[in-house]
Short mmCIF file of C-alpha atoms and ligand atoms in Angstrom, two decimals:
data_model
loop_
_atom_site.label_atom_id
_atom_site.label_comp_id
_atom_site.label_asym_id
_atom_site.label_seq_id
_atom_site.Cartn_x
_atom_site.Cartn_y
_atom_site.Cartn_z
CA MET A 16 0.05 -0.29 -0.09
CA ILE A 17 1.46 3.70 -0.93
CA LEU A 18 0.59 6.04 1.28
CA ILE A 19 0.13 9.45 -0.66
CA ASP A 20 2.10 11.88 1.36
CA GLY A 21 0.14 15.16 0.84
CA LYS A 22 2.40 17.21 3.03
CA LYS A 23 5.41 16.01 1.45
CA THR A 24 4.31 16.49 -1.91
CA SER A 25 2.84 20.43 -1.06
CA GLN A 26 6.60 21.37 0.35
CA ASP A 27 7.85 19.99 -2.84
CA ILE A 28 5.23 22.40 -4.89
CA LYS A 29 6.21 25.22 -2.73
CA ASN A 30 9.94 24.73 -3.07
CA GLU A 31 9.45 24.46 -7.05
CA ILE A 32 7.63 27.78 -6.70
CA ALA A 33 9.91 29.43 -4.80
CA ALA A 34 12.66 28.42 -7.25
CA ARG A 35 10.61 29.88 -10.20
CA VAL A 36 9.95 33.04 -7.97
CA ALA A 37 13.80 33.43 -7.46
CA GLU A 38 14.39 33.25 -11.31
CA ILE A 39 11.85 35.60 -11.90
CA LYS A 40 13.20 38.25 -9.81
CA ALA A 41 16.92 37.28 -11.02
CA GLU A 42 15.41 38.16 -14.39
CA GLY A 43 14.09 41.97 -13.17
CA GLY A 44 10.52 40.88 -13.21
CA LYS A 45 7.67 41.81 -10.90
CA THR A 46 7.39 39.83 -7.91
CA PRO A 47 3.69 37.44 -7.89
CA HIS A 48 1.38 39.45 -5.70
CA LEU A 49 -1.58 37.80 -3.72
CA ALA A 50 -4.57 40.02 -2.13
CA ALA A 51 -6.54 38.30 0.46
CA VAL A 52 -9.83 40.34 1.52
CA LEU A 53 -10.70 38.66 5.08
CA VAL A 54 -14.04 40.15 6.65
CA GLY A 55 -14.84 39.77 10.20
CA ASN A 56 -13.37 38.14 13.21
CA ASP A 57 -13.95 34.45 12.53
CA GLY A 58 -10.90 32.67 13.98
CA ALA A 59 -10.67 30.10 11.52
CA SER A 60 -10.62 32.18 8.81
CA GLN A 61 -8.13 34.29 10.35
CA THR A 62 -5.92 31.07 10.48
CA TYR A 63 -6.49 30.14 7.03
CA VAL A 64 -5.79 33.29 6.14
CA GLY A 65 -2.65 33.76 8.12
CA ALA A 66 -1.50 30.47 6.81
CA LYS A 67 -1.98 32.05 3.11
CA VAL A 68 -0.02 34.82 3.91
CA LYS A 69 2.78 32.84 5.55
CA ALA A 70 2.93 30.69 2.76
CA CYS A 71 3.46 33.61 0.53
CA GLU A 72 6.31 34.63 2.43
CA GLU A 73 7.89 31.35 2.42
CA VAL A 74 8.12 31.36 -1.49
CA GLY A 75 8.98 34.88 -2.03
CA PHE A 76 5.53 36.40 -3.14
CA GLN A 77 4.37 39.76 -2.00
CA SER A 78 0.80 39.80 -0.21
CA THR A 79 -1.60 42.23 0.76
CA LEU A 80 -4.11 41.75 3.36
CA VAL A 81 -7.51 43.73 3.35
CA ARG A 82 -9.21 43.65 6.73
CA LEU A 83 -13.21 44.36 6.76
CA ASP A 84 -15.28 45.03 9.81
CA SER A 85 -18.23 42.35 9.56
CA SER A 86 -20.22 45.12 9.34
CA VAL A 87 -18.90 46.27 5.92
CA SER A 88 -22.10 46.62 3.31
CA GLU A 89 -21.96 44.26 0.29
CA GLU A 90 -21.40 47.81 -1.95
CA GLU A 91 -18.65 48.47 0.00
CA LEU A 92 -17.00 45.08 -0.28
CA LEU A 93 -17.84 44.92 -4.02
CA LYS A 94 -15.70 48.20 -4.54
CA VAL A 95 -12.84 46.75 -2.54
CA VAL A 96 -12.70 43.95 -5.16
CA GLU A 97 -13.31 46.05 -8.06
CA ASP A 98 -10.08 48.22 -6.92
CA ILE A 99 -8.08 45.38 -6.58
CA ASN A 100 -9.24 44.01 -9.83
CA GLU A 101 -7.80 47.11 -11.26
CA ASN A 102 -4.31 47.32 -9.45
CA PRO A 103 -1.87 45.87 -12.28
CA ASP A 104 0.69 45.30 -8.95
CA ILE A 105 -1.96 42.28 -7.85
CA ASP A 106 -1.89 39.15 -9.22
CA GLY A 107 -4.41 37.17 -7.65
CA LEU A 108 -7.00 37.78 -5.27
CA ILE A 109 -8.92 35.96 -2.76
CA VAL A 110 -12.22 36.58 -0.40
CA GLN A 111 -12.20 34.33 2.50
CA LEU A 112 -15.25 32.76 3.19
CA PRO A 113 -17.70 32.33 4.99
CA LEU A 114 -18.92 36.28 4.34
CA PRO A 115 -21.49 37.73 6.72
CA LYS A 116 -24.57 36.66 5.76
CA HIS A 117 -25.95 40.56 4.58
CA ILE A 118 -23.44 39.57 1.98
CA SER A 119 -24.19 37.47 -1.15
CA VAL A 120 -21.03 35.37 -1.81
CA ASP A 121 -22.21 34.78 -5.53
CA LYS A 122 -22.27 38.67 -6.11
CA VAL A 123 -19.05 38.92 -4.94
CA THR A 124 -17.58 35.83 -6.21
CA ASN A 125 -18.96 37.11 -9.50
CA LYS A 126 -17.29 40.31 -9.32
CA ILE A 127 -13.78 39.10 -8.91
CA LYS A 128 -12.30 39.44 -12.30
CA PRO A 129 -11.59 36.22 -13.77
CA GLU A 130 -7.98 36.67 -14.63
CA LYS A 131 -7.05 37.30 -10.81
CA ASP A 132 -9.62 34.53 -9.72
CA VAL A 133 -7.10 32.19 -8.09
CA ASP A 134 -9.58 30.51 -6.37
CA GLY A 135 -10.94 29.36 -9.02
CA PHE A 136 -14.32 30.13 -8.03
CA THR A 137 -16.02 32.44 -10.62
CA PRO A 138 -18.17 31.07 -13.53
CA ALA A 139 -15.48 31.97 -16.25
CA ASN A 140 -13.12 29.54 -14.58
CA VAL A 141 -15.56 26.72 -13.72
CA GLY A 142 -16.74 27.03 -17.61
CA ARG A 143 -12.81 27.12 -18.59
CA MET A 144 -12.12 23.88 -16.71
CA THR A 145 -15.18 22.42 -17.67
CA LEU A 146 -14.12 22.79 -21.40
CA ASN A 147 -10.80 21.30 -20.78
CA TRP A 148 -9.27 24.77 -21.26
CA PRO A 149 -6.36 26.53 -19.24
CA ALA A 150 -8.05 27.49 -15.56
CA TYR A 151 -7.58 27.99 -12.50
CA VAL A 152 -8.62 25.04 -10.85
CA ALA A 153 -10.15 25.46 -7.57
CA ALA A 154 -7.48 24.38 -4.46
CA THR A 155 -9.13 21.09 -3.41
CA PRO A 156 -9.55 19.56 -6.90
CA TYR A 157 -5.96 20.78 -7.96
CA GLY A 158 -4.56 19.20 -4.82
CA ILE A 159 -6.16 15.85 -5.62
CA VAL A 160 -5.35 15.80 -9.32
CA GLU A 161 -1.69 16.87 -8.24
CA LEU A 162 -1.05 13.99 -6.02
CA LEU A 163 -2.26 11.73 -8.70
CA LYS A 164 0.44 12.73 -10.76
CA ARG A 165 2.97 12.89 -9.00
CA TYR A 166 2.32 9.74 -7.61
CA GLN A 167 1.87 8.37 -11.19
CA ILE A 168 -1.78 7.02 -10.52
CA GLU A 169 -3.21 5.30 -13.36
CA THR A 170 -6.82 6.94 -14.31
CA SER A 171 -7.58 6.07 -17.79
CA GLY A 172 -10.08 3.36 -18.53
CA LYS A 173 -10.71 3.07 -14.54
CA HIS A 174 -13.72 3.36 -12.89
CA CYS A 175 -13.76 6.70 -10.65
CA VAL A 176 -16.38 6.96 -8.45
CA VAL A 177 -16.50 10.23 -6.33
CA ILE A 178 -18.89 10.80 -3.06
CA GLY A 179 -20.33 14.02 -3.03
CA ARG A 180 -21.10 16.99 -5.65
CA SER A 181 -20.67 20.02 -4.09
CA HIS A 182 -19.36 22.96 -5.98
CA ILE A 183 -15.93 22.85 -4.41
CA VAL A 184 -14.83 19.52 -4.59
CA GLY A 185 -17.09 16.39 -6.10
CA SER A 186 -18.38 17.73 -9.22
CA PRO A 187 -15.13 19.49 -10.05
CA MET A 188 -13.27 16.55 -9.42
CA SER A 189 -15.80 14.26 -11.73
CA ILE A 190 -15.29 16.58 -14.41
CA LEU A 191 -11.29 16.41 -14.11
CA MET A 192 -11.38 12.45 -14.07
CA ALA A 193 -13.38 12.26 -17.15
CA ARG A 194 -11.85 15.02 -19.30
CA ASN A 195 -9.81 13.69 -22.19
CA GLY A 196 -5.88 14.11 -20.53
CA TYR A 197 -4.14 13.21 -17.39
CA PRO A 198 -5.12 12.50 -14.98
CA GLY A 199 -8.45 11.97 -16.40
CA ASN A 200 -10.25 9.56 -19.09
CA ALA A 201 -12.13 7.66 -16.34
CA THR A 202 -15.03 6.45 -16.10
CA VAL A 203 -16.72 8.47 -13.77
CA THR A 204 -19.91 8.07 -11.36
CA LEU A 205 -20.78 11.18 -9.34
CA THR A 206 -23.08 10.08 -6.42
CA HIS A 207 -24.77 12.06 -4.12
CA SER A 208 -27.30 11.81 -0.98
CA LYS A 209 -29.83 10.44 -3.11
CA THR A 210 -27.79 7.61 -4.93
CA GLN A 211 -29.09 4.06 -4.38
CA ASN A 212 -26.95 1.04 -3.53
CA LEU A 213 -23.79 3.48 -2.66
CA ALA A 214 -22.03 0.61 -0.97
CA GLU A 215 -22.38 -1.39 -3.80
CA ILE A 216 -21.39 1.52 -6.81
CA CYS A 217 -18.36 1.98 -4.24
CA ARG A 218 -17.09 -1.89 -4.23
CA THR A 219 -16.86 -1.25 -8.11
CA ALA A 220 -14.76 1.85 -7.96
CA ASP A 221 -10.95 1.34 -9.08
CA ILE A 222 -10.73 4.93 -7.94
CA LEU A 223 -12.57 6.36 -4.83
CA ILE A 224 -12.70 10.02 -3.79
CA VAL A 225 -14.49 10.64 -0.57
CA ALA A 226 -16.03 14.14 -0.19
CA ILE A 227 -19.07 13.50 1.70
CA GLY A 228 -18.05 15.32 4.99
CA LYS A 229 -19.14 12.33 7.35
CA PRO A 230 -16.52 10.97 9.90
CA GLU A 231 -15.39 7.67 8.76
CA PHE A 232 -18.17 7.05 6.66
CA VAL A 233 -16.23 4.51 4.36
CA THR A 234 -15.69 1.56 5.61
CA ALA A 235 -13.59 -1.41 4.10
CA ASP A 236 -17.01 -3.48 2.75
CA MET A 237 -17.45 -0.41 0.62
CA VAL A 238 -13.79 -0.50 -1.11
CA LYS A 239 -12.62 -2.75 -3.63
CA PRO A 240 -8.65 -4.68 -2.96
CA GLY A 241 -6.88 -2.93 -4.87
CA ALA A 242 -8.49 0.69 -5.14
CA VAL A 243 -7.13 4.09 -5.08
CA VAL A 244 -8.71 6.24 -2.00
CA ILE A 245 -8.76 9.97 -1.78
CA ASP A 246 -10.22 11.24 1.60
CA VAL A 247 -11.19 15.02 1.54
CA GLY A 248 -12.91 14.73 4.59
CA ILE A 249 -11.42 16.53 7.39
CA HIS A 250 -13.40 16.13 11.05
CA ARG A 251 -11.94 17.09 14.60
CA ILE A 252 -12.94 14.59 16.95
CA GLU A 253 -12.07 14.97 20.81
CA ASP A 254 -9.27 12.85 22.03
CA PRO A 255 -8.38 13.38 25.87
CA SER A 256 -5.09 11.70 24.84
CA LYS A 257 -3.55 14.31 22.75
CA LYS A 258 -2.17 17.86 24.05
CA SER A 259 -4.24 19.87 21.96
CA GLY A 260 -7.76 17.71 23.23
CA PHE A 261 -8.16 16.57 19.77
CA ARG A 262 -7.45 14.83 16.78
CA LEU A 263 -8.11 14.90 12.92
CA ILE A 264 -10.20 11.99 10.93
CA GLY A 265 -11.30 11.92 7.57
CA ASP A 266 -14.24 10.50 5.64
CA VAL A 267 -12.90 7.02 5.25
CA LYS A 268 -12.13 4.58 8.17
CA PHE A 269 -8.58 4.74 7.86
CA ASP A 270 -7.50 1.54 9.61
CA GLU A 271 -9.53 -0.89 7.94
CA VAL A 272 -9.58 0.69 4.59
CA ALA A 273 -5.62 1.29 4.30
CA PRO A 274 -4.48 -2.58 4.46
CA LEU A 275 -7.25 -3.03 1.43
CA ALA A 276 -6.15 -0.07 -0.69
CA SER A 277 -3.27 0.02 -3.13
CA ALA A 278 -2.95 3.69 -2.45
CA ILE A 279 -4.42 5.87 0.05
CA THR A 280 -4.46 9.50 1.14
CA PRO A 281 -4.28 10.08 5.08
CA VAL A 282 -5.84 12.68 7.29
CA PRO A 283 -4.30 14.65 8.39
CA GLY A 284 -1.15 15.00 5.94
CA GLY A 285 -3.23 13.99 2.71
CA VAL A 286 -5.25 16.77 0.72
CA GLY A 287 -5.31 19.28 3.43
CA PRO A 288 -1.90 20.23 3.24
CA MET A 289 -2.34 20.64 -0.73
CA THR A 290 -4.91 23.39 -1.17
CA ILE A 291 -2.07 26.13 0.04
CA ALA A 292 0.27 24.91 -2.27
CA ALA A 293 -2.66 24.93 -5.13
CA LEU A 294 -3.08 28.89 -4.26
CA LEU A 295 0.49 29.67 -4.59
CA TYR A 296 0.55 27.90 -8.17
CA ASN A 297 -2.43 29.73 -9.42
CA THR A 298 -1.27 33.15 -7.98
CA LEU A 299 1.99 32.12 -10.08
CA GLN A 300 0.26 31.43 -13.35
CA SER A 301 -1.44 34.49 -13.17
CA ALA A 302 1.57 36.55 -12.60
CA GLU A 303 2.97 34.77 -15.81
CA LYS A 304 -0.13 34.99 -17.81
CA LYS A 305 -0.13 31.62 -18.06
CA VAL A 306 -3.79 30.90 -17.97
CA PHE A 307 -5.53 33.85 -19.97
CA GLY A 308 -2.70 34.71 -22.02
P1 NAP B 16 -20.67 19.44 1.18
O1 NAP B 16 -20.56 20.80 0.58
O2 NAP B 16 -21.27 18.75 2.61
O3 NAP B 16 -20.69 18.12 0.44
C1 NAP B 16 -21.46 16.98 1.05
C2 NAP B 16 -21.71 15.87 -0.25
O4 NAP B 16 -21.72 14.48 -0.13
C3 NAP B 16 -23.01 16.24 -0.71
O5 NAP B 16 -23.02 16.51 -2.28
C4 NAP B 16 -24.15 15.46 -0.42
O6 NAP B 16 -24.92 15.04 -1.55
C5 NAP B 16 -23.29 13.92 -0.24
N1 NAP B 16 -23.79 13.55 0.84
C6 NAP B 16 -24.37 13.78 1.85
N2 NAP B 16 -24.63 12.58 2.68
C7 NAP B 16 -24.39 11.54 1.48
C8 NAP B 16 -24.99 10.08 1.59
N3 NAP B 16 -25.35 9.20 3.04
N4 NAP B 16 -24.38 9.37 0.55
C9 NAP B 16 -24.18 9.60 -0.25
N5 NAP B 16 -23.72 11.13 -0.67
C10 NAP B 16 -23.72 12.26 0.62
O7 NAP B 16 -19.06 18.84 1.68
P2 NAP B 16 -17.79 19.20 0.74
O8 NAP B 16 -17.88 20.91 1.23
O9 NAP B 16 -17.94 18.55 -0.19
O10 NAP B 16 -16.57 18.61 1.80
C11 NAP B 16 -16.64 17.20 2.45
C12 NAP B 16 -15.64 17.23 3.13
O11 NAP B 16 -14.22 17.26 2.84
C13 NAP B 16 -15.93 17.86 4.82
O12 NAP B 16 -15.62 17.14 5.69
C14 NAP B 16 -14.95 19.00 4.05
O13 NAP B 16 -14.65 19.58 5.67
C15 NAP B 16 -13.92 18.49 3.57
N6 NAP B 16 -13.12 19.34 2.71
C16 NAP B 16 -11.62 19.30 2.97
C17 NAP B 16 -11.11 20.25 2.01
C18 NAP B 16 -9.41 19.99 2.14
O14 NAP B 16 -8.83 20.67 1.82
N7 NAP B 16 -9.08 18.62 2.40
C19 NAP B 16 -11.43 20.95 1.38
C20 NAP B 16 -13.09 20.87 1.30
C21 NAP B 16 -13.65 20.64 1.95
P3 NAP B 16 -26.36 16.24 -1.47
O15 NAP B 16 -25.57 17.33 -2.51
O16 NAP B 16 -27.41 15.36 -2.05
O17 NAP B 16 -26.81 16.78 -0.46
#
């Protein structure tokens, strides 16, 4: 069984990005620049944005953090996005979610210039990805694709079952696995809460991608021996034996599924660490005008 190491892979990607940034700077080029907008004081959001800013420093990017009070109006936030859209020095723009209830996420997302949408959330980028055009692919699907590539997992002609159809994970993953390319060319079954005989379908999967958001939902009896299992779920559960008082588990019952699988991502240390690498990669792509030309 191969343990797919997302922590190491994300560090490899960051090292590659840092090396490219050093080259750009040595050639007298512009330093890639990511702007993050954070609304309010949500603890988790502050941690995520903090980690993104720190990762920018690590690879030599410039970063700008725009902090707004949770009382900011939708109009004011849209104006901030517009200003960043028009700022030629900034290559990538992310608006940290969730936003306060009085602000429409769709309106704000749609305001982001697709050329700077390094989260890959705008309709333009989702459409481009679907058409197999150059696109900013959202962080989690990007991370999974990169893990499959770097671990040279064969996908062509395989049956890939995806559990979950969210816009940020399951749906884009099903499109990427079905498209004509590598990774891809798989025969894909996209399942959701209305799917019947889920366990039976899962047992036919050569590649099982699980993004259901239910702790340890996938058990050994749902997995074909030799399958590749990608666990997207992240759940915090209480564990008094840990200093922190909790530990992280995934959507897959790792201990019983791992011995069956030919390759599997652990939680933590699998898909999760890849997300920041994806954001940095997309920002570099933007700085180098690789997606929209
Ligand atoms: P989500 O938006 O809650 O979507 C869950 C999906 O699972 C939905 O499509 C839902 O179907 C389906 N589902 C629910 N119960 C089901 C059942 N009994 N049988 C089959 N399908 C079922 O979740 P998400 O945002 O995709 O996230 C999934 C998990 O990944 C969460 O644990 C989340 O924390 C984690 N996550 C991790 C990362 C990372 O970086 N590692 C990134 C994003 C998310 P319906 O559409 O019919 O409701």
